[in-house]
């Protein structure tokens, strides 16, 4: 029997053509990697598979909020938060925050967990624009902090740190950027007031990369992968091929590949697939309603704009017409007054010349009046 070392020496890796890794043992080629298992069907041909949309609420919770996919969540947090000391493990917490008093507002977090140091991580996905998005995430964060309060006089307000991460499939700023981080600090010196609240807001439409290689940061690469899954234009195999060809380190690559494995709809149980498809239908219906509302608002805005423009145009036209009419009237009045004044002036001059005994010929020469006009003076 060969030892493990001799077996390793007997392995020869083929080139990664068509996104497939193979190991050759004793001259036989057999599927050995997660890509091979997905790409090769029984007849050796490529098999197409459907990809889960990770921004459907059920899909995101399935990929990052279940015990079986805890390592996906750990990888996600380490990439997005870029911590000096990476998270090793987390424990999921109850994602429902029930108010103490009747009639209070209930909060349901998408994913909520805690690490061994007591730091809590809250992740929210927002697919549609909402008013006061920053206030919302702050409110959810404060509700989570409020849960840490303990009864009795001995509690000294030693609260644990909270990271709140909000993934937004829309722009909420006039000058948007992909990632913004917020903490409490003194306004003049920038001195940190407390590190207990750390909010990260991700505006996903800002990521305009056309390929994973165009992404600069590791968290951008993960977000790019999730957005490609959302578009549904690539198969699991094509997305895995991009991951392998990009040259990520083993730990990050395994996180990406595991996300894709779990997002393979063909691998879901019937009950899970039914749940996902029900939530996907709701997601699409909500998206359609939002699109219709936006289109209706734009159309009504255009119609109102045209109507208001016509009204303003008429008002401005009347005002300008009055101004122009007044200007032309004044001009015409000046012209007529000047002409009448000139005529009167000629007559007065002619009368003076006639009184002085000048002949009609000379008077006509200097005033331009006719002989009959001079005789009538």
Short mmCIF file of C-alpha atoms in Angstrom, two decimals:
data_model
loop_
_atom_site.label_atom_id
_atom_site.label_comp_id
_atom_site.label_asym_id
_atom_site.label_seq_id
_atom_site.Cartn_x
_atom_site.Cartn_y
_atom_site.Cartn_z
CA UNK A 1 0.00 0.00 0.00
CA UNK A 2 1.35 3.45 -0.90
CA UNK A 3 2.03 5.94 1.86
CA UNK A 4 0.32 9.33 1.82
CA UNK A 5 3.62 10.91 0.67
CA UNK A 6 3.94 8.57 -2.28
CA UNK A 7 0.32 9.18 -3.20
CA UNK A 8 0.92 12.92 -3.15
CA UNK A 9 3.96 12.49 -5.34
CA UNK A 10 1.87 10.48 -7.76
CA UNK A 11 -0.67 13.30 -8.12
CA UNK A 12 -0.27 15.46 -11.17
CA UNK A 13 -2.40 18.54 -11.53
CA UNK A 14 -3.79 19.28 -14.93
CA UNK A 15 -4.22 22.81 -16.28
CA UNK A 16 -7.43 24.48 -15.16
CA UNK A 17 -9.10 24.30 -18.59
CA UNK A 18 -12.81 25.06 -18.51
CA UNK A 19 -12.63 25.65 -14.78
CA UNK A 20 -11.93 21.98 -13.86
CA UNK A 21 -9.28 20.66 -11.51
CA UNK A 22 -8.38 17.00 -11.75
CA UNK A 23 -6.04 14.71 -9.91
CA UNK A 24 -4.46 11.73 -11.66
CA UNK A 25 -3.94 8.69 -9.49
CA UNK A 26 -2.48 5.50 -11.03
CA UNK A 27 -3.09 6.92 -14.50
CA UNK A 28 -6.85 7.42 -13.87
CA UNK A 29 -8.45 10.85 -14.02
CA UNK A 30 -11.31 11.35 -11.58
CA UNK A 31 -13.25 14.29 -10.15
CA UNK A 32 -11.51 15.62 -7.07
CA UNK A 33 -12.48 19.27 -6.47
CA UNK A 34 -15.76 21.02 -5.65
CA UNK A 35 -15.67 22.48 -9.19
CA UNK A 36 -15.29 19.04 -10.75
CA UNK A 37 -18.25 17.70 -8.83
CA UNK A 38 -20.43 20.50 -10.12
CA UNK A 39 -19.16 20.74 -13.69
CA UNK A 40 -18.96 17.12 -14.74
CA UNK A 41 -22.12 15.16 -15.23
CA UNK A 42 -22.26 11.40 -15.59
CA UNK A 43 -21.73 11.59 -19.34
CA UNK A 44 -18.77 13.95 -18.98
CA UNK A 45 -20.65 17.01 -20.31
CA UNK A 46 -21.07 20.31 -18.50
CA UNK A 47 -24.14 20.64 -16.34
CA UNK A 48 -25.87 24.01 -15.95
CA UNK A 49 -27.20 24.98 -12.53
CA UNK A 50 -29.37 27.78 -11.14
CA UNK A 51 -27.98 30.35 -8.71
CA UNK A 52 -29.73 31.66 -5.62
CA UNK A 53 -30.27 35.41 -5.36
CA UNK A 54 -28.48 36.27 -2.10
CA UNK A 55 -30.50 39.47 -1.63
CA UNK A 56 -33.81 37.69 -1.28
CA UNK A 57 -34.24 37.75 2.50
CA UNK A 58 -34.57 33.96 2.79
CA UNK A 59 -31.57 33.48 0.53
CA UNK A 60 -29.30 35.80 2.52
CA UNK A 61 -30.29 34.20 5.82
CA UNK A 62 -29.76 30.75 4.34
CA UNK A 63 -26.28 31.61 3.01
CA UNK A 64 -25.07 33.57 6.05
CA UNK A 65 -27.51 33.07 8.90
CA UNK A 66 -27.68 29.30 9.38
CA UNK A 67 -25.48 27.05 11.48
CA UNK A 68 -24.39 25.02 8.46
CA UNK A 69 -23.12 28.18 6.78
CA UNK A 70 -21.49 29.83 9.77
CA UNK A 71 -18.10 29.90 8.07
CA UNK A 72 -19.65 31.94 5.25
CA UNK A 73 -20.68 34.53 7.83
CA UNK A 74 -17.26 34.54 9.51
CA UNK A 75 -15.59 35.06 6.13
CA UNK A 76 -18.07 37.80 5.22
CA UNK A 77 -17.46 39.69 8.48
CA UNK A 78 -13.67 39.42 8.23
CA UNK A 79 -13.67 40.72 4.65
CA UNK A 80 -16.12 43.60 5.17
CA UNK A 81 -14.80 44.79 8.54
CA UNK A 82 -11.10 44.29 7.74
CA UNK A 83 -10.30 43.63 11.39
CA UNK A 84 -6.74 43.49 12.71
CA UNK A 85 -7.66 40.37 14.68
CA UNK A 86 -9.85 38.19 12.45
CA UNK A 87 -13.01 36.61 13.84
CA UNK A 88 -12.57 32.90 14.44
CA UNK A 89 -16.07 31.82 15.44
CA UNK A 90 -19.49 33.30 16.17
CA UNK A 91 -22.69 32.22 17.86
CA UNK A 92 -26.05 33.10 16.38
CA UNK A 93 -28.43 35.11 18.56
CA UNK A 94 -32.20 35.46 18.46
CA UNK A 95 -32.83 37.95 15.67
CA UNK A 96 -36.16 39.14 17.10
CA UNK A 97 -36.17 42.07 19.49
CA UNK A 98 -39.44 42.09 21.42
CA UNK A 99 -40.37 45.41 23.08
CA UNK A 100 -40.81 45.45 26.86
CA UNK A 101 -44.11 47.31 26.81
CA UNK A 102 -47.30 46.49 24.93
CA UNK A 103 -47.60 48.34 21.66
CA UNK A 104 -43.85 48.87 21.37
CA UNK A 105 -42.08 48.46 18.08
CA UNK A 106 -40.64 45.02 17.34
CA UNK A 107 -37.31 44.74 15.49
CA UNK A 108 -36.41 41.72 13.37
CA UNK A 109 -32.77 41.64 12.33
CA UNK A 110 -31.68 39.72 9.23
CA UNK A 111 -28.60 38.18 10.88
CA UNK A 112 -27.44 38.67 14.46
CA UNK A 113 -24.46 36.97 16.09
CA UNK A 114 -21.80 37.36 18.79
CA UNK A 115 -18.14 36.34 18.95
CA UNK A 116 -16.12 35.02 21.88
CA UNK A 117 -15.17 38.53 23.03
CA UNK A 118 -18.83 39.54 23.33
CA UNK A 119 -18.82 41.76 20.26
CA UNK A 120 -22.15 41.66 18.47
CA UNK A 121 -22.66 41.82 14.71
CA UNK A 122 -25.90 42.97 13.15
CA UNK A 123 -26.39 42.59 9.39
CA UNK A 124 -29.29 44.14 7.50
CA UNK A 125 -30.16 43.91 3.79
CA UNK A 126 -32.26 46.68 2.24
CA UNK A 127 -33.48 46.21 -1.33
CA UNK A 128 -35.69 49.29 -1.63
CA UNK A 129 -35.08 52.92 -0.69
CA UNK A 130 -36.65 53.97 2.59
CA UNK A 131 -36.81 57.28 4.39
CA UNK A 132 -34.25 57.95 7.12
CA UNK A 133 -32.11 54.90 6.33
CA UNK A 134 -29.33 56.11 8.65
CA UNK A 135 -31.79 56.66 11.48
CA UNK A 136 -33.16 53.17 10.96
CA UNK A 137 -29.79 51.45 11.30
CA UNK A 138 -28.98 53.65 14.32
CA UNK A 139 -32.30 52.71 15.93
CA UNK A 140 -31.67 49.00 15.36
CA UNK A 141 -28.18 49.36 16.80
CA UNK A 142 -29.47 51.15 19.90
CA UNK A 143 -32.15 48.51 20.41
CA UNK A 144 -29.42 45.91 20.39
CA UNK A 145 -27.40 47.90 22.94
CA UNK A 146 -30.50 48.35 25.09
CA UNK A 147 -30.76 44.56 25.36
CA UNK A 148 -27.44 44.49 27.19
CA UNK A 149 -28.86 46.36 30.18
CA UNK A 150 -29.04 44.32 33.38
CA UNK A 151 -31.37 44.81 36.34
CA UNK A 152 -30.03 45.78 39.73
CA UNK A 153 -27.64 48.38 41.10
CA UNK A 154 -24.44 46.45 40.40
CA UNK A 155 -24.55 46.87 36.62
CA UNK A 156 -22.02 49.54 35.61
CA UNK A 157 -23.02 50.16 31.96
CA UNK A 158 -20.14 48.08 30.63
CA UNK A 159 -21.68 47.34 27.24
CA UNK A 160 -20.15 45.27 24.47
CA UNK A 161 -19.22 46.59 21.04
CA UNK A 162 -21.77 46.45 18.22
CA UNK A 163 -21.01 46.37 14.52
CA UNK A 164 -23.99 47.20 12.32
CA UNK A 165 -23.62 46.40 8.63
CA UNK A 166 -26.25 47.51 6.12
CA UNK A 167 -26.16 46.27 2.52
CA UNK A 168 -28.21 48.58 0.31
CA UNK A 169 -29.28 47.78 -3.24
CA UNK A 170 -29.89 51.46 -3.93
CA UNK A 171 -28.20 54.86 -3.72
CA UNK A 172 -29.18 57.13 -0.85
CA UNK A 173 -26.62 59.91 -1.30
CA UNK A 174 -26.12 62.59 -3.93
CA UNK A 175 -22.40 61.80 -3.99
CA UNK A 176 -22.40 58.09 -3.21
CA UNK A 177 -19.46 55.84 -2.37
CA UNK A 178 -19.45 52.08 -1.91
CA UNK A 179 -18.45 51.88 1.74
CA UNK A 180 -18.97 54.37 4.55
CA UNK A 181 -18.07 53.76 8.20
CA UNK A 182 -19.41 55.77 11.14
CA UNK A 183 -18.34 56.03 14.77
CA UNK A 184 -19.04 58.55 17.55
CA UNK A 185 -16.34 61.20 17.85
CA UNK A 186 -15.75 64.77 19.03
CA UNK A 187 -16.60 67.19 16.23
CA UNK A 188 -13.59 69.55 16.51
CA UNK A 189 -10.65 67.30 17.29
CA UNK A 190 -11.96 63.99 15.93
CA UNK A 191 -11.30 62.34 19.30
CA UNK A 192 -13.19 59.07 19.58
CA UNK A 193 -16.06 59.30 22.05
CA UNK A 194 -16.65 55.54 22.17
CA UNK A 195 -15.89 52.54 20.00
CA UNK A 196 -18.99 50.69 21.20
CA UNK A 197 -20.93 51.63 18.02
CA UNK A 198 -19.45 51.00 14.58
CA UNK A 199 -21.77 51.32 11.58
CA UNK A 200 -20.85 50.20 8.07
CA UNK A 201 -23.10 51.14 5.15
CA UNK A 202 -22.53 49.58 1.73
CA UNK A 203 -24.16 51.18 -1.34
CA UNK A 204 -23.92 48.22 -3.71
CA UNK A 205 -24.77 50.07 -6.97
CA UNK A 206 -21.49 51.97 -6.51
CA UNK A 207 -19.57 48.79 -7.32
CA UNK A 208 -19.24 49.13 -11.09
CA UNK A 209 -16.53 46.51 -11.66
CA UNK A 210 -17.05 44.38 -14.77
CA UNK A 211 -14.93 41.54 -13.42
CA UNK A 212 -13.47 40.37 -10.13
CA UNK A 213 -10.01 41.51 -11.25
CA UNK A 214 -11.27 45.11 -11.41
CA UNK A 215 -12.09 45.03 -7.68
CA UNK A 216 -9.35 46.52 -5.50
CA UNK A 217 -10.36 45.33 -2.03
CA UNK A 218 -11.16 41.79 -0.95
CA UNK A 219 -14.58 42.79 0.37
CA UNK A 220 -15.31 44.30 -3.06
CA UNK A 221 -14.58 40.93 -4.65
CA UNK A 222 -17.10 39.24 -2.35
CA UNK A 223 -19.73 41.91 -3.04
CA UNK A 224 -19.04 41.55 -6.77
CA UNK A 225 -19.69 37.82 -6.49
CA UNK A 226 -22.97 38.40 -4.62
CA UNK A 227 -24.10 40.95 -7.20
CA UNK A 228 -23.30 38.53 -10.03
CA UNK A 229 -25.40 35.92 -8.25
CA UNK A 230 -28.22 38.46 -7.99
CA UNK A 231 -28.10 39.14 -11.73
CA UNK A 232 -28.45 35.42 -12.45
CA UNK A 233 -26.62 35.76 -15.77
CA UNK A 234 -23.85 33.29 -14.88
CA UNK A 235 -23.99 29.67 -13.81
CA UNK A 236 -22.44 28.28 -10.66
CA UNK A 237 -19.67 26.82 -12.81
CA UNK A 238 -18.88 30.14 -14.49
CA UNK A 239 -18.75 31.95 -11.18
CA UNK A 240 -16.49 29.29 -9.68
CA UNK A 241 -14.21 29.59 -12.66
CA UNK A 242 -13.79 33.29 -11.93
CA UNK A 243 -12.95 32.52 -8.31
CA UNK A 244 -10.30 29.97 -9.26
CA UNK A 245 -8.76 32.09 -11.99
CA UNK A 246 -8.47 35.14 -9.74
CA UNK A 247 -5.76 33.66 -7.52
CA UNK A 248 -7.30 34.24 -4.08
CA UNK A 249 -5.63 32.72 -1.05
CA UNK A 250 -6.98 29.35 0.01
CA UNK A 251 -9.09 30.54 2.97
CA UNK A 252 -10.86 33.29 1.03
CA UNK A 253 -11.26 31.10 -2.04
CA UNK A 254 -12.90 28.39 0.07
CA UNK A 255 -15.33 30.95 1.53
CA UNK A 256 -16.31 32.12 -1.96
CA UNK A 257 -16.69 28.58 -3.24
CA UNK A 258 -18.73 27.48 -0.24
CA UNK A 259 -21.12 30.42 -0.77
CA UNK A 260 -21.55 29.28 -4.38
CA UNK A 261 -22.04 25.65 -3.32
CA UNK A 262 -24.80 26.64 -0.92
CA UNK A 263 -26.35 28.95 -3.53
CA UNK A 264 -26.78 26.08 -5.97
CA UNK A 265 -30.58 25.71 -6.17
CA UNK A 266 -30.20 22.20 -7.50
CA UNK A 267 -28.76 21.15 -4.14
CA UNK A 268 -31.65 22.50 -2.03
CA UNK A 269 -34.20 20.21 -0.48
CA UNK A 270 -37.75 20.44 -1.83
CA UNK A 271 -38.96 22.28 1.25
CA UNK A 272 -36.08 24.78 1.21
CA UNK A 273 -36.51 25.36 -2.50
CA UNK A 274 -40.23 25.98 -2.00
CA UNK A 275 -39.47 28.51 0.75
CA UNK A 276 -36.89 30.26 -1.39
CA UNK A 277 -39.16 30.43 -4.44
CA UNK A 278 -41.99 31.84 -2.31
CA UNK A 279 -39.71 34.57 -0.98
CA UNK A 280 -38.29 35.15 -4.46
CA UNK A 281 -41.82 35.72 -5.77
CA UNK A 282 -42.44 38.21 -2.97
CA UNK A 283 -39.10 39.90 -3.73
CA UNK A 284 -40.00 40.22 -7.42
CA UNK A 285 -43.52 41.44 -6.65
CA UNK A 286 -42.12 44.12 -4.31
CA UNK A 287 -39.56 45.06 -6.94
CA UNK A 288 -42.29 45.33 -9.57
CA UNK A 289 -44.42 47.50 -7.27
CA UNK A 290 -41.45 49.76 -6.57
CA UNK A 291 -40.59 50.03 -10.28
CA UNK A 292 -44.23 50.83 -11.07
CA UNK A 293 -44.33 53.48 -8.35
CA UNK A 294 -41.11 55.03 -9.66
CA UNK A 295 -42.36 55.00 -13.27
CA UNK A 296 -45.72 56.44 -12.20
CA UNK A 297 -44.00 59.14 -10.18
CA UNK A 298 -41.73 60.03 -13.10
CA UNK A 299 -44.69 60.13 -15.52
CA UNK A 300 -46.78 62.27 -13.16
CA UNK A 301 -43.79 64.51 -12.57
CA UNK A 302 -43.33 64.99 -16.31
CA UNK A 303 -47.03 65.72 -16.80
CA UNK A 304 -47.12 68.17 -13.91
CA UNK A 305 -43.91 69.71 -15.14
CA UNK A 306 -45.35 70.23 -18.61
CA UNK A 307 -48.56 71.67 -17.21
CA UNK A 308 -46.71 73.98 -14.87
CA UNK A 309 -44.30 74.90 -17.66
CA UNK A 310 -47.18 75.85 -19.97
CA UNK A 311 -48.78 77.91 -17.21
CA UNK A 312 -45.54 79.67 -16.41
CA UNK A 313 -44.90 80.13 -20.12
CA UNK A 314 -48.26 81.80 -20.61
CA UNK A 315 -47.73 84.03 -17.58
CA UNK A 316 -44.26 84.93 -18.70
CA UNK A 317 -45.51 85.44 -22.26
CA UNK A 318 -48.21 87.83 -21.08
CA UNK A 319 -45.78 89.68 -18.87
CA UNK A 320 -43.18 89.89 -21.62
CA UNK A 321 -45.91 90.89 -24.10
CA UNK A 322 -47.04 93.71 -21.84
CA UNK A 323 -43.47 94.84 -21.36
CA UNK A 324 -42.79 94.65 -25.09
CA UNK A 325 -46.08 96.44 -25.89
CA UNK A 326 -45.30 99.15 -23.41
CA UNK A 327 -41.80 99.54 -24.82
CA UNK A 328 -43.07 99.68 -28.41
CA UNK A 329 -45.84 102.10 -27.37
CA UNK A 330 -43.33 104.41 -25.75
CA UNK A 331 -41.10 104.21 -28.78
CA UNK A 332 -43.98 104.94 -31.15
CA UNK A 333 -45.17 107.76 -28.89
CA UNK A 334 -41.71 109.27 -28.89
CA UNK A 335 -41.51 109.01 -32.67
CA UNK A 336 -44.95 110.56 -33.17
CA UNK A 337 -44.24 113.28 -30.60
CA UNK A 338 -40.92 114.07 -32.22
CA UNK A 339 -42.55 114.26 -35.69
CA UNK A 340 -45.34 116.49 -34.39
CA UNK A 341 -42.87 118.70 -32.59
CA UNK A 342 -40.77 119.05 -35.69
CA UNK A 343 -43.85 120.02 -37.74
CA UNK A 344 -44.91 122.62 -35.16
CA UNK A 345 -41.39 123.93 -35.04
CA UNK A 346 -41.28 124.42 -38.80
CA UNK A 347 -44.54 126.35 -38.70
CA UNK A 348 -43.27 128.66 -35.94
CA UNK A 349 -40.06 129.30 -37.84
CA UNK A 350 -42.00 129.96 -41.05
CA UNK A 351 -44.27 132.48 -39.23
CA UNK A 352 -41.24 134.33 -37.90
CA UNK A 353 -39.60 134.39 -41.31
CA UNK A 354 -42.81 135.62 -42.96
CA UNK A 355 -43.19 138.36 -40.33
CA UNK A 356 -39.68 139.48 -41.11
CA UNK A 357 -40.68 140.00 -44.75
CA UNK A 358 -38.90 137.03 -46.29
CA UNK A 359 -40.24 135.74 -49.57
CA UNK A 360 -42.27 132.52 -49.78
CA UNK A 361 -39.48 130.97 -51.89
CA UNK A 362 -36.86 131.47 -49.17
CA UNK A 363 -39.25 130.30 -46.42
CA UNK A 364 -40.01 127.11 -48.40
CA UNK A 365 -36.30 126.59 -49.04
CA UNK A 366 -35.37 126.61 -45.33
CA UNK A 367 -38.49 124.95 -43.82
CA UNK A 368 -39.62 122.57 -46.53
CA UNK A 369 -43.21 123.90 -46.33
CA UNK A 370 -45.26 124.25 -49.47
CA UNK A 371 -46.36 127.61 -50.87
CA UNK A 372 -49.98 126.92 -49.81
CA UNK A 373 -48.88 126.07 -46.26
CA UNK A 374 -46.90 129.35 -46.09
CA UNK A 375 -49.84 131.38 -47.43
CA UNK A 376 -52.17 129.91 -44.72
CA UNK A 377 -49.89 131.05 -41.90
#
